[in-house]
Structures are given as C-alpha cells and as structure tokens.
Amino acid sequence: MKKLLTRLSVVSALTTSLLLIGCSSTKTDATTVANNVSKVDFFADNALGNSLAIVQHPAGIHLNGITYVSYQGPLEDPYVATYNHKTGEWKGPFKAGVSELGKDPEQPKLIDNHGKPTMIIDDLGYIHVFFGGHGGDKRHGKNPLGNIHYGGNKHTVSKRPYDITEWEELDNITPFGTYNQAVKMDNGDIYLFYRHGAHRSDWVYQKSTDHGRTFGPAVSFLKHKKRDDIEADDSWYAWVSKGQGDDIIISYDYHVCWNYNANGNRGHTTERHGLYYMGFNTKTGEWKNVQGQPLTLPVTKEAADQQTLAARTGGVGYWTFNGSAHLDANGYPHIGINIGKDLGAKTGGPKQSSYYKWTGEQWVGGNPVYTQARIDNTDTRGDFIIKSADEVRFILGYQDQTDGVIGYFDSTDGGATFTKGKELLRRPNAGWALTALIENAHPEARMIVAEKVKGTNWNKIYLVGDNGPIKRPSNQVNLLTEEHKIRIK
Ligand code: ZN
C-alpha cells in the first residue's frame, strides 16, 4: 500500500526558495545575483521547536561527497536537504512526509517534538525517513506492547535513489513507535529500533532484508513492567548504533515511571537513573553483556541491574539523560551520558555531558567533559569521536555567559581529562538543539545544530564541522512563511 504524498506539499519549500530567487532576479540577472549574493552561516530558518535531538538518529548521513540532513520543520513535518562537498551546492529542504503531529488543535502540547526524523539510505540509494510518532493514540487501536500517547509513527522513502525532491509513504511500520533509530548492516539489512508506545512500553526492533520495503515483526528487547516494591513502572531510554562487524550496540538508562499518587502529583517525570550497555550479534541472534555473557530477551530491570549495569552515575539525586556510544579499536564501548542533579525538577540542575569507557575489565569515568559547566551550572550536551586509544573528541553545545557555543573538547589521556578545543559556532542569546554525529561524517559536516532563541519557536539550523558552519547564499535560506509565523510564534 503506497500513498503518494501530495505533490503540492512536497514542492512547497522549493517554491518558496524559487520565489525568493525570483524576487532578486528582477533587479539584475541571475548570474550576477549568484556571484554577488552574500552568504550566511545557516542553511534554513524554518526548524521548529526542539527540532533536533541525539536520540532520533541518524539525522544526517554523508555518502559519496553529499551530506544528507533532516530536521523537524513547520507543522512538525520532516524536512531533508543536501550539501555537495565538491560543488558547494545546497539543495532543499524538501518536505519528506506529513506528520500526524503538529496539525491538530487537540494535540496535548503546542509542539510535541517527539516525531523528529530519523534517516537511512539503503543499499539501492533510496533515502528513508521515519518520523511523527509519540506512542500512537486511540485512533490506532490497542498497543500490544505498552501504552499510547499521541501521533503515529510513519515511514517515507525517496521516489528515486539519491534524490530528495519527491517522497512516497510506505505503510510498513507500526504507528506506536517513537524515538526511531535506524541501523544498516554491511550486508544491507536494515534494523529499525524504537520504543513501542509511550513511556510505559517495551523497546523493540524490526528487521528488513529488502531495503526497507517490508519489515519483520517487532521483537522486544527491553521490558516495561509494574514494580511491586514502589508505585511505579520500569521504563527505559535507549541509544542504538552499529558496532563492529555484525554487531549492534545499545547504551541505555532506566526511567522510573511513577504512578499518580493520592494527591495526583507525581506521575510521569523525567527521572532517570544509571547507565547500562549491551550488544546484539545480528548474525547469531545472540544478545550479550560487555563481558560476553548471554542475555535473555526482553531484558528486565532485574536482569539489567545484574548483567548490564555500567555505572550508577553520581549517586542519590543525580539523574541521567542518555547520550551515545561508540567502540574503540578493541571493540570496547565508550559512552557519553548527560548527568545532573534532579534533572527536570523545579529545583534541579542542568545536564552535563559525561564520559565513561570500558577498559576490558571495568567501567571507568563519570566526570563532566566540560568541568567549567558544573561550576557555571550550565547545560552541555553532544556526541563524541574516538580518534585513537588516547584521543577522544567531544562536540558539545554549551553556554558561555549568554552566548550559545558549539565547540570541540579534546582528551589526549584516554578520556581522563578534556580541554576546550576549537570553537565551531558562537551565537548571542542562543541555546542549542543538536543531533548525534552525522553517519560517515565528512570533516566539514559533523553535526546538525539548531539555534534556539528566546521568544520564538523557530530555529535557524546549521551544518557544522571542522571549519565551523557550512555557508549558504542568503537568498536560499529564508523559508519561513507568514502563515507559519501566524500559527506558531
Ligand atoms: Zn514515565
């Protein structure tokens, strides 16, 4: 069952940029405009809300000299653009699908933010985007693996290989998914990982052996269930990526999902604890902990505590917000996780990106990457690259007084200490939404970041790498329409 998206909506972003170019061309010829036009640091101005995150990934992929990027745009729809590293040419953004989020006045929050796009390019060159889910709602029926909340998870694919201009919808994944994460193995198999519902749901994966045209059934790998000691449910947040060879690696933290108590106060909060790690051999189907002991699926809280716990992360009062994991040359995992005092609580502190690694015998680490952030009491977050046994580089978004900064933090002692390295981007009065590292990243384009400015939900969005942001002609970047601005300030 394939539905073509309306051609009108697909080309709306393009039309806007063509119109803008058209306006400039009335004064002088197009070539002159192309030569004289000034360039700006951002590539689009229509990213919406928390338009990017570490968890929905890959959000960007570099392949054959082109970096493909995705983000949450107007009406919470997914948008995709490309940058050609050889010619310096930008294309798009094009709307890559129509989300169930962001349209309905009944939507519980003005901007839901959970349906940000996740991207994969299959071995035939088709670009796939997964988006729009926050657990599904009652229109979708009963969720067999958890609870529901809103939206509906969707899958679209480019109509032609390596071409982002037109998209079609594939009806082949469950609407209950959220926090999509896509992994393509060396043999072309695609694994889609996600939480199968709202925050009281199992985490699952589905496997495709035909380039994402069909998927096998959902397999639970992290179990949600009622606790019998306290009034709460076990729940999880996972980050999944390709390991070495046939392996997939998973780092995760534990969410204690409190029930409403008698005065109705508690309920779901952002309370999360601990750092856990495990691996999945896709060839043998075996799941193992870091020591190589087998795990039984779905992994329960009890089994996770016994077999997969990496760290308790800071003790009582310290909460977590999971980050990313990467393997070193030995196949040992290194993990970035954000830790802070009572995160999300009114009296709570900011999250600080912290680093752990497995030495082959034990987990070590836990200090903030940017130690000044703990002193300044500011938020940091990002992803990291393992350059060698001794060299680790984080890319962090952080605050410096009122400026928002994206910069490198480098370690040459195996992650024991980090020093502030090159600054990639600095903007006054800004905060950041940012992605995990772009897959197979070109050094010019390692991460997609969105500048969040107080007083507006619209973000300028940047593609940053070793030379800072990749620039774009200023007459191609103003995509936000009056209609968008009237609907959401
Ligand atoms: Zn919860």
Coordinates of C-alpha atoms and ligand atoms in Angstrom, one line a residue:
M1 CA 0.0 0.0 0.0
K2 CA 1.7 3.1 -1.2
K3 CA 0.3 6.5 -1.0
L4 CA 1.8 9.3 -2.9
L5 CA 2.2 12.5 -0.9
T6 CA 0.5 15.4 -2.4
R7 CA 2.9 16.9 -4.9
L8 CA 1.8 20.4 -3.8
S9 CA 3.1 19.9 -0.3
V10 CA 6.3 18.3 -1.4
V11 CA 7.3 21.2 -3.6
S12 CA 6.1 24.0 -1.2
A13 CA 9.6 24.5 0.3
L14 CA 11.2 24.6 -3.2
T15 CA 8.6 27.1 -4.4
T16 CA 9.4 29.4 -1.5
S17 CA 13.1 29.5 -2.4
L18 CA 12.4 29.8 -6.1
L19 CA 10.1 32.8 -5.4
L20 CA 12.8 34.4 -3.3
I21 CA 15.4 33.9 -6.0
G22 CA 12.8 35.3 -8.5
C23 CA 12.4 38.5 -6.5
S24 CA 16.1 39.1 -6.5
S25 CA 16.3 38.4 -10.2
T26 CA 14.0 41.3 -11.1
K27 CA 16.8 43.8 -10.2
T28 CA 19.6 42.1 -12.1
D29 CA 20.4 38.9 -13.9
A30 CA 20.6 35.6 -12.1
T31 CA 24.4 35.1 -12.7
T32 CA 25.2 38.4 -11.1
V33 CA 23.0 37.5 -8.2
A34 CA 24.7 34.2 -7.8
N35 CA 28.1 35.9 -7.8
N36 CA 27.2 38.9 -5.6
V37 CA 24.9 37.4 -3.1
S38 CA 26.1 37.3 0.4
K39 CA 26.4 34.1 2.3
V40 CA 25.1 33.2 5.8
D41 CA 26.1 30.6 8.3
F42 CA 22.8 28.7 8.5
F43 CA 21.1 26.7 5.7
A44 CA 17.5 27.2 6.7
D45 CA 15.4 29.3 9.1
N46 CA 12.3 27.0 9.4
A47 CA 13.3 24.4 12.0
L48 CA 10.6 24.2 14.7
G49 CA 10.7 23.7 18.4
N50 CA 13.2 21.2 19.7
S51 CA 13.9 20.5 16.0
L52 CA 16.8 18.1 16.6
A53 CA 18.0 15.6 19.2
I54 CA 20.7 13.0 19.9
V55 CA 18.2 10.1 20.1
Q56 CA 16.5 10.3 16.7
H57 CA 19.4 9.1 14.6
P58 CA 21.0 9.1 12.1
A59 CA 19.5 12.6 11.4
G60 CA 22.3 13.1 8.8
I61 CA 24.3 10.8 6.5
H62 CA 27.4 11.5 4.4
L63 CA 27.6 9.4 1.2
N64 CA 29.7 9.9 -2.0
G65 CA 30.5 13.5 -1.3
I66 CA 27.0 14.5 -0.4
T67 CA 25.8 15.2 3.2
Y68 CA 22.0 14.5 3.6
V69 CA 20.4 16.3 6.6
S70 CA 16.9 16.0 8.2
Y71 CA 15.1 18.1 10.8
Q72 CA 11.7 18.9 12.2
G73 CA 10.2 21.8 10.3
P74 CA 6.8 23.6 10.0
L75 CA 3.8 21.6 11.3
E76 CA 6.3 19.1 12.7
D77 CA 6.8 17.6 9.3
P78 CA 10.2 16.1 8.4
Y79 CA 12.4 18.2 6.0
V80 CA 15.5 17.0 4.1
A81 CA 18.3 19.0 2.5
T82 CA 21.7 18.1 0.9
Y83 CA 25.1 19.7 0.7
N84 CA 27.5 18.7 -2.1
H85 CA 31.1 19.0 -0.7
K86 CA 32.6 19.1 -4.2
T87 CA 30.5 21.8 -5.8
G88 CA 29.4 23.7 -2.6
E89 CA 25.8 23.5 -3.8
W90 CA 22.9 23.1 -1.4
K91 CA 19.5 21.5 -2.3
G92 CA 16.3 21.7 -0.5
P93 CA 15.0 21.5 2.2
F94 CA 12.1 19.4 0.8
K95 CA 9.2 18.2 2.8
A96 CA 9.7 14.4 3.1
G97 CA 6.3 13.5 4.6
V98 CA 3.3 14.6 6.5
S99 CA 3.4 14.1 10.3
E100 CA 0.3 13.3 12.4
L101 CA 1.8 15.7 14.9
G102 CA 1.7 19.4 14.7
K103 CA -1.7 19.7 13.0
D104 CA -4.5 19.0 15.5
P105 CA -5.7 21.7 17.9
E106 CA -6.4 18.7 20.3
Q107 CA -2.7 18.0 20.4
P108 CA -1.7 17.9 24.1
K109 CA 1.2 20.3 23.7
L110 CA 1.6 23.0 21.2
I111 CA 4.7 21.3 19.8
D112 CA 5.1 17.7 20.6
N113 CA 8.7 17.3 19.4
H114 CA 8.9 13.5 19.7
G115 CA 8.4 12.8 15.9
K116 CA 11.7 14.2 14.6
P117 CA 13.0 12.5 11.6
T118 CA 15.5 9.5 11.5
M119 CA 17.2 8.8 8.2
I120 CA 18.8 5.8 6.5
I121 CA 20.0 5.4 2.9
D122 CA 19.5 1.8 1.7
D123 CA 22.0 -0.1 -0.5
L124 CA 20.0 0.8 -3.6
G125 CA 20.4 4.5 -2.8
Y126 CA 16.8 5.2 -1.7
I127 CA 16.6 7.6 1.3
H128 CA 14.2 6.6 4.1
V129 CA 12.8 8.8 6.8
F130 CA 11.0 7.6 10.0
F131 CA 9.0 10.3 11.9
G132 CA 5.8 11.5 13.5
G133 CA 5.3 9.1 16.4
H134 CA 4.8 9.7 20.1
G135 CA 3.4 6.3 21.0
G136 CA 0.3 6.5 18.8
D137 CA -3.2 7.2 20.0
K138 CA -6.6 5.5 20.3
R139 CA -7.3 6.0 16.6
H140 CA -4.6 3.3 16.1
G141 CA -6.2 0.8 18.4
K142 CA -4.6 -1.1 21.3
N143 CA -0.9 -1.1 21.7
P144 CA 0.1 -4.7 22.4
L145 CA 3.4 -3.7 24.0
G146 CA 2.7 -0.7 26.1
N147 CA 0.7 2.5 26.5
I148 CA -0.2 5.2 24.0
H149 CA 0.1 9.0 23.9
Y150 CA -0.1 10.8 20.5
G151 CA 0.8 10.9 16.8
G152 CA 1.6 7.9 14.6
N153 CA 5.0 6.6 13.5
K154 CA 5.5 6.8 9.7
H155 CA 7.9 5.8 7.1
T156 CA 8.6 7.6 3.8
V157 CA 11.1 6.9 1.0
S158 CA 12.5 9.0 -1.8
K159 CA 10.9 8.2 -5.1
R160 CA 14.3 7.9 -6.8
P161 CA 17.8 7.0 -5.5
Y162 CA 19.9 9.8 -4.0
D163 CA 17.1 12.3 -5.0
I164 CA 15.4 14.2 -2.1
T165 CA 12.8 16.1 -4.2
E166 CA 9.9 13.7 -4.1
W167 CA 8.8 11.1 -1.5
E168 CA 6.2 8.4 -1.0
E169 CA 4.8 6.8 2.1
L170 CA 5.3 3.1 2.9
D171 CA 2.7 1.6 5.2
N172 CA 5.0 -1.0 6.8
I173 CA 5.8 0.0 10.4
T174 CA 3.6 0.2 13.5
P175 CA 2.1 3.7 14.4
F176 CA 3.0 3.1 18.1
G177 CA 6.8 3.7 17.6
T178 CA 8.7 6.7 18.9
Y179 CA 12.4 7.6 19.2
N180 CA 13.3 5.8 15.9
Q181 CA 16.9 4.7 15.4
A182 CA 17.9 3.1 12.1
V183 CA 21.0 0.8 11.6
K184 CA 22.1 -0.6 8.3
M185 CA 24.4 -3.5 8.4
D186 CA 27.2 -4.3 5.9
N187 CA 25.0 -6.8 4.1
G188 CA 22.3 -4.2 3.6
D189 CA 19.9 -5.4 6.2
I190 CA 18.1 -2.5 8.0
Y191 CA 17.2 -2.6 11.6
L192 CA 14.7 -0.1 12.9
F193 CA 14.8 0.3 16.7
Y194 CA 12.2 2.3 18.7
R195 CA 10.1 2.4 21.8
H196 CA 6.8 0.7 21.1
G197 CA 4.5 3.3 22.6
A198 CA 4.5 6.0 25.2
H199 CA 6.9 5.8 28.2
R200 CA 5.4 2.6 29.7
S201 CA 6.2 0.4 26.7
D202 CA 8.8 -2.1 25.6
W203 CA 11.7 -1.2 23.3
V204 CA 11.7 -3.2 20.1
Y205 CA 13.4 -3.7 16.8
Q206 CA 12.1 -4.7 13.4
K207 CA 14.4 -6.1 10.7
S208 CA 14.2 -5.6 6.9
T209 CA 16.1 -7.7 4.4
D210 CA 14.6 -6.0 1.3
H211 CA 15.9 -2.4 1.7
G212 CA 13.2 -1.3 4.0
R213 CA 10.2 -2.3 1.7
T214 CA 9.0 -4.8 4.3
F215 CA 9.8 -5.4 8.0
G216 CA 9.7 -8.5 10.2
P217 CA 7.7 -8.5 13.4
A218 CA 8.6 -6.3 16.4
V219 CA 10.9 -8.0 18.8
S220 CA 11.0 -6.7 22.4
F221 CA 14.5 -6.2 23.9
L222 CA 13.8 -4.0 26.9
K223 CA 10.8 -4.8 29.0
H224 CA 8.5 -2.4 30.7
K225 CA 6.6 -3.7 33.7
K226 CA 4.9 -2.8 37.0
R227 CA 7.2 -2.6 40.0
D228 CA 5.9 -4.4 43.1
D229 CA 8.0 -2.5 45.7
I230 CA 7.0 1.1 44.8
E231 CA 4.1 2.7 42.9
A232 CA 5.9 2.9 39.6
D233 CA 6.7 1.1 36.3
D234 CA 10.0 0.1 34.9
S235 CA 10.8 2.0 31.7
W236 CA 13.8 2.7 29.5
Y237 CA 15.5 5.2 27.1
A238 CA 18.0 3.5 24.6
W239 CA 20.5 4.7 22.0
V240 CA 21.3 2.1 19.4
S241 CA 24.0 2.1 16.7
K242 CA 26.2 -0.2 14.6
G243 CA 29.1 -1.9 16.4
Q244 CA 31.9 -3.9 14.8
G245 CA 31.1 -6.4 12.0
D246 CA 27.6 -7.9 12.5
D247 CA 27.1 -6.3 16.0
I248 CA 24.7 -3.6 17.1
I249 CA 25.4 -1.8 20.4
I250 CA 22.9 -0.4 22.8
S251 CA 23.5 2.1 25.7
Y252 CA 20.5 3.0 27.9
D253 CA 19.3 4.5 31.1
Y254 CA 16.4 3.5 33.4
H255 CA 13.3 5.5 33.8
V256 CA 11.3 5.1 37.0
C257 CA 7.8 6.0 35.8
W258 CA 5.9 7.0 38.9
N259 CA 2.1 6.4 39.2
Y260 CA -0.2 9.2 40.1
N261 CA -0.4 9.1 43.9
A262 CA -3.4 10.1 46.1
N263 CA -3.0 13.8 45.6
G264 CA -2.3 13.3 41.9
N265 CA 1.1 15.0 42.0
R266 CA 3.6 12.5 40.8
G267 CA 3.0 10.7 37.6
H268 CA 5.5 10.8 34.7
T269 CA 8.6 12.9 35.2
T270 CA 12.0 12.9 33.6
E271 CA 13.5 10.9 36.4
R272 CA 16.1 8.5 35.0
H273 CA 19.0 6.7 36.6
G274 CA 22.0 4.6 35.8
L275 CA 23.9 3.7 32.7
Y276 CA 23.6 0.3 31.0
Y277 CA 25.2 -1.4 28.0
M278 CA 24.7 -4.5 25.9
G279 CA 25.3 -5.8 22.4
F280 CA 23.3 -7.7 19.7
N281 CA 25.1 -10.1 17.2
T282 CA 22.7 -9.9 14.2
K283 CA 24.3 -12.9 12.6
T284 CA 23.8 -15.4 15.5
G285 CA 20.8 -13.5 17.1
E286 CA 22.6 -13.5 20.4
W287 CA 22.4 -10.7 22.9
K288 CA 25.3 -10.3 25.3
N289 CA 26.6 -8.0 28.1
V290 CA 30.0 -6.4 27.9
Q291 CA 31.7 -9.4 29.4
G292 CA 30.2 -11.7 26.7
Q293 CA 27.6 -13.4 28.9
P294 CA 24.3 -14.2 27.1
L295 CA 21.1 -12.2 27.9
T296 CA 17.5 -13.3 27.7
L297 CA 15.1 -11.1 25.8
P298 CA 13.4 -8.9 26.7
V299 CA 15.9 -7.7 29.3
T300 CA 14.1 -6.8 32.6
K301 CA 15.1 -4.3 35.2
E302 CA 16.4 -7.1 37.4
A303 CA 18.5 -8.7 34.6
A304 CA 19.8 -5.3 33.5
D305 CA 20.9 -4.4 37.1
Q306 CA 22.6 -7.8 37.4
Q307 CA 24.2 -8.1 33.9
T308 CA 24.4 -4.8 32.0
L309 CA 24.9 -2.0 34.5
A310 CA 27.9 0.2 33.6
A311 CA 27.5 2.8 36.3
R312 CA 25.2 4.2 39.0
T313 CA 26.0 7.8 37.7
G314 CA 26.7 10.1 40.6
G315 CA 24.6 8.8 43.4
V316 CA 21.4 9.9 45.1
G317 CA 19.8 12.9 43.5
Y318 CA 21.7 12.7 40.2
W319 CA 19.5 11.9 37.2
T320 CA 20.5 10.9 33.7
F321 CA 19.6 11.7 30.1
N322 CA 21.2 9.1 27.8
G323 CA 23.6 10.1 25.1
S324 CA 25.5 8.0 22.6
A325 CA 28.0 5.1 22.5
H326 CA 30.9 4.3 20.2
L327 CA 33.5 1.4 20.1
D328 CA 37.3 1.8 20.1
A329 CA 39.7 -0.3 18.0
N330 CA 39.5 -3.1 20.6
G331 CA 35.7 -3.2 20.3
Y332 CA 35.4 -1.7 23.8
P333 CA 32.5 0.7 24.3
H334 CA 32.8 4.3 25.3
I335 CA 29.6 6.1 26.3
G336 CA 28.5 9.7 26.6
I337 CA 25.7 10.3 29.1
N338 CA 24.3 13.5 30.5
I339 CA 24.1 13.7 34.3
G340 CA 22.7 16.4 36.6
K341 CA 21.1 17.0 39.9
D342 CA 17.3 16.3 39.8
L343 CA 17.1 16.9 36.1
G344 CA 13.7 18.2 35.1
A345 CA 12.7 19.0 38.7
K346 CA 12.0 22.7 39.5
T347 CA 15.0 22.8 41.8
G348 CA 17.1 20.7 39.5
G349 CA 20.4 21.5 37.9
P350 CA 21.4 21.3 34.2
K351 CA 22.5 18.2 32.4
Q352 CA 26.2 17.8 31.9
S353 CA 27.7 15.6 29.2
S354 CA 29.9 13.0 31.0
Y355 CA 32.1 10.2 29.7
Y356 CA 32.5 6.5 30.6
K357 CA 34.5 3.7 29.0
W358 CA 35.1 0.0 29.3
T359 CA 38.8 -0.9 29.8
G360 CA 38.4 -4.5 29.1
E361 CA 38.0 -5.2 32.8
Q362 CA 35.9 -2.4 34.3
W363 CA 33.9 0.8 33.6
V364 CA 35.8 4.0 34.4
G365 CA 34.9 7.7 34.1
G366 CA 31.9 9.7 35.0
N367 CA 33.3 13.2 35.1
P368 CA 31.8 16.1 33.1
V369 CA 33.6 16.6 29.9
Y370 CA 33.4 20.4 30.3
T371 CA 34.2 20.8 34.0
Q372 CA 33.6 24.6 34.0
A373 CA 29.9 23.8 33.1
R374 CA 29.5 22.3 36.6
I375 CA 30.9 25.4 38.2
D376 CA 28.9 27.7 35.9
N377 CA 25.8 25.4 36.5
T378 CA 25.1 25.3 32.7
D379 CA 23.8 22.7 30.4
T380 CA 26.1 20.8 28.0
R381 CA 25.3 18.0 25.5
G382 CA 26.7 16.4 22.4
D383 CA 28.4 13.4 20.9
F384 CA 32.0 12.2 20.5
I385 CA 34.6 10.6 18.3
I386 CA 37.2 8.1 19.4
K387 CA 40.3 9.1 17.4
S388 CA 42.8 6.7 19.0
A389 CA 43.4 4.8 22.2
D390 CA 44.4 8.0 23.9
E391 CA 42.4 10.6 21.9
V392 CA 38.7 11.3 22.4
R393 CA 37.0 14.4 21.0
F394 CA 33.5 15.6 22.1
I395 CA 31.5 18.1 20.1
L396 CA 29.4 19.9 22.7
G397 CA 26.7 22.6 22.7
Y398 CA 27.0 24.8 25.8
Q399 CA 26.5 28.2 27.3
D400 CA 29.2 30.8 27.8
Q401 CA 27.5 33.6 29.7
T402 CA 24.6 34.5 27.4
D403 CA 26.3 33.1 24.2
G404 CA 25.5 29.6 22.9
V405 CA 28.6 27.9 21.7
I406 CA 29.3 24.7 19.7
G407 CA 32.9 23.5 20.2
Y408 CA 35.3 20.7 20.5
F409 CA 36.6 19.3 23.8
D410 CA 39.7 17.1 23.4
S411 CA 41.3 14.5 25.5
T412 CA 44.8 13.1 25.0
D413 CA 44.9 10.9 28.1
G414 CA 42.2 8.4 27.2
G415 CA 39.3 10.5 28.4
A416 CA 40.6 11.1 31.9
T417 CA 40.6 14.9 31.3
F418 CA 39.3 17.1 28.5
T419 CA 40.4 20.6 27.4
K420 CA 38.4 23.1 25.4
G421 CA 39.4 22.9 21.7
K422 CA 38.3 24.7 18.6
E423 CA 35.2 26.7 18.7
L424 CA 32.9 26.0 15.7
L425 CA 30.0 28.4 16.3
R426 CA 29.0 31.1 18.7
R427 CA 25.7 32.9 18.8
P428 CA 24.4 35.6 21.2
N429 CA 21.4 34.7 23.4
A430 CA 21.2 31.2 21.9
G431 CA 20.7 27.7 23.2
W432 CA 21.1 24.6 21.0
A433 CA 19.2 21.6 19.8
L434 CA 21.7 19.2 18.2
T435 CA 21.9 15.8 16.6
A436 CA 24.2 12.8 17.1
L437 CA 27.2 12.8 14.8
I438 CA 26.3 12.6 11.1
E439 CA 26.9 9.0 9.9
N440 CA 30.1 8.5 8.0
A441 CA 30.6 12.3 8.5
H442 CA 32.7 14.4 6.2
P443 CA 35.1 16.5 8.3
E444 CA 33.3 19.7 7.1
A445 CA 30.0 18.4 8.3
R446 CA 29.9 16.5 11.6
M447 CA 26.7 17.6 13.2
I448 CA 23.4 19.4 12.6
V449 CA 22.7 22.1 15.2
A450 CA 19.7 24.4 15.6
E451 CA 19.9 27.8 17.3
K452 CA 17.2 28.2 19.9
V453 CA 16.5 31.9 20.6
K454 CA 14.2 33.0 23.5
G455 CA 10.8 34.3 22.4
T456 CA 10.4 32.2 19.3
N457 CA 9.9 28.6 18.5
W458 CA 11.6 29.0 15.1
N459 CA 15.3 27.9 14.8
K460 CA 18.0 28.7 12.3
I461 CA 19.7 25.5 11.5
Y462 CA 23.4 24.9 10.8
L463 CA 25.6 22.2 9.4
V464 CA 28.9 22.3 11.4
G465 CA 32.3 20.6 11.0
D466 CA 36.0 21.3 11.5
N467 CA 35.8 24.6 9.7
G468 CA 32.7 25.9 11.5
P469 CA 29.3 26.1 9.8
I470 CA 28.9 25.5 6.0
K471 CA 27.7 28.7 4.5
R472 CA 24.8 29.1 2.1
P473 CA 23.7 32.0 -0.2
S474 CA 21.4 34.3 1.8
N475 CA 18.7 34.2 -0.8
Q476 CA 18.2 30.4 -0.3
V477 CA 17.7 30.3 3.5
N478 CA 14.6 32.3 4.2
L479 CA 11.9 29.6 4.1
L480 CA 9.7 30.5 7.0
T481 CA 6.4 31.9 5.7
E482 CA 4.0 34.4 7.3
E483 CA 1.5 31.6 7.5
H484 CA 3.9 29.5 9.6
K485 CA 4.7 32.5 11.8
I486 CA 1.0 33.3 12.5
R487 CA 0.4 29.7 13.5
I488 CA 3.4 29.4 15.9
K489 CA 5.3 32.3 17.2
Ligands
ZN1 ZN 7.2 8.0 32.6

